[in-house]
């Protein structure tokens, strides 16, 4: 419980910190696995058809059911313990894929930070460093969050400062020093080309804007949530979509979209513009080091969080007691190490994909696919609660009319389903690679859902539990 009330700008900064990630600028604008110049209007569109409705819906649910648990509590309220468990399960499995894509991006930053960028395309280097970093950070996370907070505080500006530098330097080079832009911006060029690559990238844009459920839990800590929460959401939406949009313009001013890679695009574009201005290699090394510290802190803090949500909030007996037992630091230590084993298996399994950039794109898309499932359950739960409990007291309401609220949530649900479907678009270059990719994407999602249901059904049979 906070002693001090959260103000409007406190929540704005929370939302910006939770939602903005610099790596999504390159991922969205790359011609391969991305939207190209079509990313620029896409950021604005999905801000208003996904992020804003999702944030306001989470705010309403958080104020109506002010209990720890977030998504778990809201889904359980609508559909019971089974679906509450499933949303926790899906949230945890999504984080597993998030770790693997994040680790790939981290190793690429390390290679630039030590001024050996060629290593970023060495699959063996990426594999070994990813595994070493994750196991070390998993061990650290079981000993408490002190060191993790140190890295997080040190690298808290690791995403926003490089993005602002990218925007300022690119615009200065083009509009002050007259350097010709690498791209031409017209309605035609910024209209997304509808192919498998761009369709698959839509889920990535949505995933980059996900996370509003985190700050929604603070709605009860505000002095005037009915006035300030929606204002904070709209201001944060404008800032985040603005940085994404301006960052997308900036990176495509420096590099044509067919030269932008999702994994290295940000660092390559910053290195390119540094050369234009005669800035030494120390600049890109410093930027890469800052992003690296930021990511290390994020990984440490996120390693234990979804584990604690899944193994701590669901019914006792679903998992063996050895996995739910916490250590002196209140962390389920064995569950953390189980998670590390699973991440290791995933990292080893995707080594069949031909390049580091392709590996990174597959992991990001798999993350987006699994991460969107909980949002589908979130919107369905909101729709049910609004329909079945029209007179319930809601300290904060997205809109007063139940019909309008249900319509907005239905629209967002449809958008999420489209994002999930498009995540499975075949984006590899050959039939053989696409076959492996689709098996990992669709097969992986089916296995994840089936495994969660099997765990629940086994628990019900063993305990005789009834809702």
PDB file of C-alpha atoms in Angstrom, residues 41-215:
ATOM      1  CA  UNK A  41       0.347   4.873 -39.154  1.00  0.00           C
ATOM      2  CA  UNK A  42       0.008   1.397 -37.611  1.00  0.00           C
ATOM      3  CA  UNK A  43       1.363   2.634 -34.264  1.00  0.00           C
ATOM      4  CA  UNK A  44      -1.346   5.301 -34.104  1.00  0.00           C
ATOM      5  CA  UNK A  45      -4.143   2.966 -35.240  1.00  0.00           C
ATOM      6  CA  UNK A  46      -3.426   0.199 -32.725  1.00  0.00           C
ATOM      7  CA  UNK A  47      -2.914   2.688 -29.917  1.00  0.00           C
ATOM      8  CA  UNK A  48      -6.583   3.612 -30.201  1.00  0.00           C
ATOM      9  CA  UNK A  49      -8.167   0.270 -31.122  1.00  0.00           C
ATOM     10  CA  UNK A  50      -6.138  -1.851 -28.688  1.00  0.00           C
ATOM     11  CA  UNK A  51      -4.052  -0.001 -26.089  1.00  0.00           C
ATOM     12  CA  UNK A  52      -6.504   2.702 -24.938  1.00  0.00           C
ATOM     13  CA  UNK A  53      -9.575   0.388 -24.639  1.00  0.00           C
ATOM     14  CA  UNK A  54      -7.463  -2.282 -22.907  1.00  0.00           C
ATOM     15  CA  UNK A  55      -6.049   0.206 -20.398  1.00  0.00           C
ATOM     16  CA  UNK A  56      -9.439   1.690 -19.541  1.00  0.00           C
ATOM     17  CA  UNK A  57     -11.037  -1.758 -19.204  1.00  0.00           C
ATOM     18  CA  UNK A  58      -8.221  -2.845 -16.853  1.00  0.00           C
ATOM     19  CA  UNK A  59      -8.714   0.332 -14.834  1.00  0.00           C
ATOM     20  CA  UNK A  60     -12.407  -0.426 -14.399  1.00  0.00           C
ATOM     21  CA  UNK A  61     -11.755  -4.028 -13.369  1.00  0.00           C
ATOM     22  CA  UNK A  62      -8.967  -3.000 -10.979  1.00  0.00           C
ATOM     23  CA  UNK A  63     -11.199  -0.459  -9.238  1.00  0.00           C
ATOM     24  CA  UNK A  64     -14.172  -2.845  -9.083  1.00  0.00           C
ATOM     25  CA  UNK A  65     -12.154  -5.810  -7.784  1.00  0.00           C
ATOM     26  CA  UNK A  66      -9.248  -4.192  -5.871  1.00  0.00           C
ATOM     27  CA  UNK A  67      -7.394  -7.395  -4.982  1.00  0.00           C
ATOM     28  CA  UNK A  68      -3.905  -8.657  -5.717  1.00  0.00           C
ATOM     29  CA  UNK A  69      -3.709 -10.956  -8.724  1.00  0.00           C
ATOM     30  CA  UNK A  70      -4.688  -8.679 -11.613  1.00  0.00           C
ATOM     31  CA  UNK A  71      -5.613 -10.754 -14.656  1.00  0.00           C
ATOM     32  CA  UNK A  72      -6.021 -13.879 -12.524  1.00  0.00           C
ATOM     33  CA  UNK A  73      -8.583 -12.216 -10.251  1.00  0.00           C
ATOM     34  CA  UNK A  74     -10.567 -10.579 -13.078  1.00  0.00           C
ATOM     35  CA  UNK A  75     -10.851 -13.718 -15.188  1.00  0.00           C
ATOM     36  CA  UNK A  76     -11.634 -15.836 -12.112  1.00  0.00           C
ATOM     37  CA  UNK A  77     -14.399 -13.380 -11.174  1.00  0.00           C
ATOM     38  CA  UNK A  78     -16.084 -13.943 -14.536  1.00  0.00           C
ATOM     39  CA  UNK A  79     -15.367 -17.585 -15.348  1.00  0.00           C
ATOM     40  CA  UNK A  80     -14.125 -19.236 -12.154  1.00  0.00           C
ATOM     41  CA  UNK A  81     -10.922 -20.831 -10.898  1.00  0.00           C
ATOM     42  CA  UNK A  82     -10.240 -22.895 -14.032  1.00  0.00           C
ATOM     43  CA  UNK A  83      -9.941 -19.924 -16.351  1.00  0.00           C
ATOM     44  CA  UNK A  84      -8.178 -17.904 -13.670  1.00  0.00           C
ATOM     45  CA  UNK A  85      -5.539 -20.625 -13.649  1.00  0.00           C
ATOM     46  CA  UNK A  86      -5.410 -20.697 -17.460  1.00  0.00           C
ATOM     47  CA  UNK A  87      -4.785 -16.951 -17.774  1.00  0.00           C
ATOM     48  CA  UNK A  88      -1.956 -17.242 -15.208  1.00  0.00           C
ATOM     49  CA  UNK A  89      -0.581 -20.215 -17.130  1.00  0.00           C
ATOM     50  CA  UNK A  90      -0.710 -18.373 -20.459  1.00  0.00           C
ATOM     51  CA  UNK A  91       0.890 -15.288 -18.913  1.00  0.00           C
ATOM     52  CA  UNK A  92       3.789 -17.377 -17.601  1.00  0.00           C
ATOM     53  CA  UNK A  93       4.346 -19.285 -20.845  1.00  0.00           C
ATOM     54  CA  UNK A  94       4.299 -16.007 -22.793  1.00  0.00           C
ATOM     55  CA  UNK A  95       7.058 -14.684 -20.536  1.00  0.00           C
ATOM     56  CA  UNK A  96       9.141 -17.789 -21.309  1.00  0.00           C
ATOM     57  CA  UNK A  97       9.173 -16.875 -25.013  1.00  0.00           C
ATOM     58  CA  UNK A  98       9.708 -13.229 -24.072  1.00  0.00           C
ATOM     59  CA  UNK A  99      12.870 -14.188 -22.186  1.00  0.00           C
ATOM     60  CA  UNK A 100      14.314 -15.966 -25.204  1.00  0.00           C
ATOM     61  CA  UNK A 101      13.725 -13.091 -27.644  1.00  0.00           C
ATOM     62  CA  UNK A 102      14.952 -10.591 -25.053  1.00  0.00           C
ATOM     63  CA  UNK A 103      18.122 -12.616 -24.491  1.00  0.00           C
ATOM     64  CA  UNK A 104      18.855 -12.617 -28.219  1.00  0.00           C
ATOM     65  CA  UNK A 105      18.491  -8.825 -28.325  1.00  0.00           C
ATOM     66  CA  UNK A 106      20.663  -8.513 -25.191  1.00  0.00           C
ATOM     67  CA  UNK A 107      23.533 -10.529 -26.695  1.00  0.00           C
ATOM     68  CA  UNK A 108      23.433  -8.357 -29.819  1.00  0.00           C
ATOM     69  CA  UNK A 109      23.765  -5.256 -27.625  1.00  0.00           C
ATOM     70  CA  UNK A 110      26.681  -6.849 -25.786  1.00  0.00           C
ATOM     71  CA  UNK A 111      28.498  -7.421 -29.097  1.00  0.00           C
ATOM     72  CA  UNK A 112      28.109  -3.725 -29.966  1.00  0.00           C
ATOM     73  CA  UNK A 113      29.046  -2.626 -26.431  1.00  0.00           C
ATOM     74  CA  UNK A 114      32.398  -4.450 -26.681  1.00  0.00           C
ATOM     75  CA  UNK A 115      32.896  -3.049 -30.215  1.00  0.00           C
ATOM     76  CA  UNK A 116      32.683  -6.474 -31.873  1.00  0.00           C
ATOM     77  CA  UNK A 117      29.380  -6.172 -33.831  1.00  0.00           C
ATOM     78  CA  UNK A 118      30.246  -9.149 -36.058  1.00  0.00           C
ATOM     79  CA  UNK A 119      29.585 -11.406 -33.070  1.00  0.00           C
ATOM     80  CA  UNK A 120      25.904 -10.382 -33.209  1.00  0.00           C
ATOM     81  CA  UNK A 121      25.476 -12.680 -36.234  1.00  0.00           C
ATOM     82  CA  UNK A 122      27.370 -15.579 -34.699  1.00  0.00           C
ATOM     83  CA  UNK A 123      24.750 -18.129 -33.617  1.00  0.00           C
ATOM     84  CA  UNK A 124      27.166 -19.940 -31.300  1.00  0.00           C
ATOM     85  CA  UNK A 125      28.050 -16.708 -29.475  1.00  0.00           C
ATOM     86  CA  UNK A 126      24.364 -15.768 -29.119  1.00  0.00           C
ATOM     87  CA  UNK A 127      23.492 -19.280 -27.903  1.00  0.00           C
ATOM     88  CA  UNK A 128      26.246 -19.568 -25.282  1.00  0.00           C
ATOM     89  CA  UNK A 129      25.882 -16.025 -23.932  1.00  0.00           C
ATOM     90  CA  UNK A 130      22.063 -16.269 -23.809  1.00  0.00           C
ATOM     91  CA  UNK A 131      22.191 -19.468 -21.759  1.00  0.00           C
ATOM     92  CA  UNK A 132      24.944 -18.209 -19.459  1.00  0.00           C
ATOM     93  CA  UNK A 133      23.185 -14.902 -18.799  1.00  0.00           C
ATOM     94  CA  UNK A 134      19.804 -16.490 -18.087  1.00  0.00           C
ATOM     95  CA  UNK A 135      21.145 -19.093 -15.677  1.00  0.00           C
ATOM     96  CA  UNK A 136      23.226 -16.499 -13.821  1.00  0.00           C
ATOM     97  CA  UNK A 137      20.284 -14.088 -13.598  1.00  0.00           C
ATOM     98  CA  UNK A 138      17.946 -16.903 -12.515  1.00  0.00           C
ATOM     99  CA  UNK A 139      20.324 -17.686  -9.652  1.00  0.00           C
ATOM    100  CA  UNK A 140      20.528 -13.981  -8.701  1.00  0.00           C
ATOM    101  CA  UNK A 141      16.717 -13.652  -8.764  1.00  0.00           C
ATOM    102  CA  UNK A 142      16.361 -16.406  -6.168  1.00  0.00           C
ATOM    103  CA  UNK A 143      18.477 -14.324  -3.760  1.00  0.00           C
ATOM    104  CA  UNK A 144      16.227 -11.266  -3.760  1.00  0.00           C
ATOM    105  CA  UNK A 145      15.760  -8.234  -5.961  1.00  0.00           C
ATOM    106  CA  UNK A 146      18.449  -5.859  -4.595  1.00  0.00           C
ATOM    107  CA  UNK A 147      20.933  -6.404  -7.426  1.00  0.00           C
ATOM    108  CA  UNK A 148      18.130  -6.460 -10.007  1.00  0.00           C
ATOM    109  CA  UNK A 149      16.913  -3.064  -8.816  1.00  0.00           C
ATOM    110  CA  UNK A 150      20.468  -1.732  -9.114  1.00  0.00           C
ATOM    111  CA  UNK A 151      20.630  -2.706 -12.773  1.00  0.00           C
ATOM    112  CA  UNK A 152      17.095  -1.459 -13.418  1.00  0.00           C
ATOM    113  CA  UNK A 153      17.811   1.943 -11.879  1.00  0.00           C
ATOM    114  CA  UNK A 154      21.135   2.198 -13.720  1.00  0.00           C
ATOM    115  CA  UNK A 155      19.563   1.386 -17.063  1.00  0.00           C
ATOM    116  CA  UNK A 156      16.062   2.827 -16.555  1.00  0.00           C
ATOM    117  CA  UNK A 157      16.594   5.287 -19.410  1.00  0.00           C
ATOM    118  CA  UNK A 158      18.189   2.650 -21.633  1.00  0.00           C
ATOM    119  CA  UNK A 159      15.275   2.637 -24.081  1.00  0.00           C
ATOM    120  CA  UNK A 160      13.934   6.194 -24.041  1.00  0.00           C
ATOM    121  CA  UNK A 161      17.243   8.093 -24.256  1.00  0.00           C
ATOM    122  CA  UNK A 162      18.549   6.195 -27.337  1.00  0.00           C
ATOM    123  CA  UNK A 163      15.137   6.598 -28.998  1.00  0.00           C
ATOM    124  CA  UNK A 164      15.143  10.359 -28.367  1.00  0.00           C
ATOM    125  CA  UNK A 165      18.739  10.580 -29.618  1.00  0.00           C
ATOM    126  CA  UNK A 166      17.769   8.628 -32.727  1.00  0.00           C
ATOM    127  CA  UNK A 167      14.887  11.024 -33.422  1.00  0.00           C
ATOM    128  CA  UNK A 168      16.851  14.216 -32.737  1.00  0.00           C
ATOM    129  CA  UNK A 169      19.929  13.200 -34.746  1.00  0.00           C
ATOM    130  CA  UNK A 170      17.929  11.908 -37.717  1.00  0.00           C
ATOM    131  CA  UNK A 171      15.749  15.009 -37.910  1.00  0.00           C
ATOM    132  CA  UNK A 172      18.781  17.284 -37.469  1.00  0.00           C
ATOM    133  CA  UNK A 173      20.672  15.514 -40.264  1.00  0.00           C
ATOM    134  CA  UNK A 174      17.713  15.797 -42.635  1.00  0.00           C
ATOM    135  CA  UNK A 175      16.174  19.185 -41.857  1.00  0.00           C
ATOM    136  CA  UNK A 176      19.169  21.186 -40.559  1.00  0.00           C
ATOM    137  CA  UNK A 177      22.142  19.728 -42.420  1.00  0.00           C
ATOM    138  CA  UNK A 178      20.218  18.809 -45.572  1.00  0.00           C
ATOM    139  CA  UNK A 179      21.109  15.126 -45.752  1.00  0.00           C
ATOM    140  CA  UNK A 180      18.754  13.257 -48.062  1.00  0.00           C
ATOM    141  CA  UNK A 181      16.286  10.925 -46.338  1.00  0.00           C
ATOM    142  CA  UNK A 182      16.613   7.211 -47.124  1.00  0.00           C
ATOM    143  CA  UNK A 183      12.824   6.984 -47.519  1.00  0.00           C
ATOM    144  CA  UNK A 184      10.036   8.962 -49.187  1.00  0.00           C
ATOM    145  CA  UNK A 185       6.883   9.472 -47.085  1.00  0.00           C
ATOM    146  CA  UNK A 186       3.599   9.545 -48.984  1.00  0.00           C
ATOM    147  CA  UNK A 187       0.168   8.063 -48.357  1.00  0.00           C
ATOM    148  CA  UNK A 188       1.051   5.352 -50.848  1.00  0.00           C
ATOM    149  CA  UNK A 189       4.420   4.404 -49.307  1.00  0.00           C
ATOM    150  CA  UNK A 190       3.035   4.484 -45.748  1.00  0.00           C
ATOM    151  CA  UNK A 191       0.087   2.241 -46.579  1.00  0.00           C
ATOM    152  CA  UNK A 192       1.019  -1.221 -45.256  1.00  0.00           C
ATOM    153  CA  UNK A 193       1.635  -3.765 -48.007  1.00  0.00           C
ATOM    154  CA  UNK A 194      -0.518  -6.778 -47.246  1.00  0.00           C
ATOM    155  CA  UNK A 195       1.779  -9.797 -47.396  1.00  0.00           C
ATOM    156  CA  UNK A 196       2.590 -12.567 -44.933  1.00  0.00           C
ATOM    157  CA  UNK A 197       5.450 -10.585 -43.381  1.00  0.00           C
ATOM    158  CA  UNK A 198       3.392  -7.455 -42.700  1.00  0.00           C
ATOM    159  CA  UNK A 199       0.359  -9.410 -41.493  1.00  0.00           C
ATOM    160  CA  UNK A 200       2.540 -11.305 -39.030  1.00  0.00           C
ATOM    161  CA  UNK A 201       4.031  -8.015 -37.800  1.00  0.00           C
ATOM    162  CA  UNK A 202       0.616  -6.707 -36.707  1.00  0.00           C
ATOM    163  CA  UNK A 203       0.668  -8.922 -33.608  1.00  0.00           C
ATOM    164  CA  UNK A 204       4.111  -7.530 -32.769  1.00  0.00           C
ATOM    165  CA  UNK A 205       2.766  -3.959 -32.806  1.00  0.00           C
ATOM    166  CA  UNK A 206      -0.042  -5.059 -30.478  1.00  0.00           C
ATOM    167  CA  UNK A 207       2.377  -6.855 -28.176  1.00  0.00           C
ATOM    168  CA  UNK A 208       4.599  -3.758 -28.020  1.00  0.00           C
ATOM    169  CA  UNK A 209       1.569  -1.802 -26.771  1.00  0.00           C
ATOM    170  CA  UNK A 210       0.533  -4.464 -24.233  1.00  0.00           C
ATOM    171  CA  UNK A 211       1.108  -4.113 -20.503  1.00  0.00           C
ATOM    172  CA  UNK A 212      -1.512  -1.593 -19.421  1.00  0.00           C
ATOM    173  CA  UNK A 213      -2.908  -4.103 -16.909  1.00  0.00           C
ATOM    174  CA  UNK A 214       0.169  -3.451 -14.754  1.00  0.00           C
ATOM    175  CA  UNK A 215      -0.591   0.204 -13.964  1.00  0.00           C
TER     176      UNK A 215
END
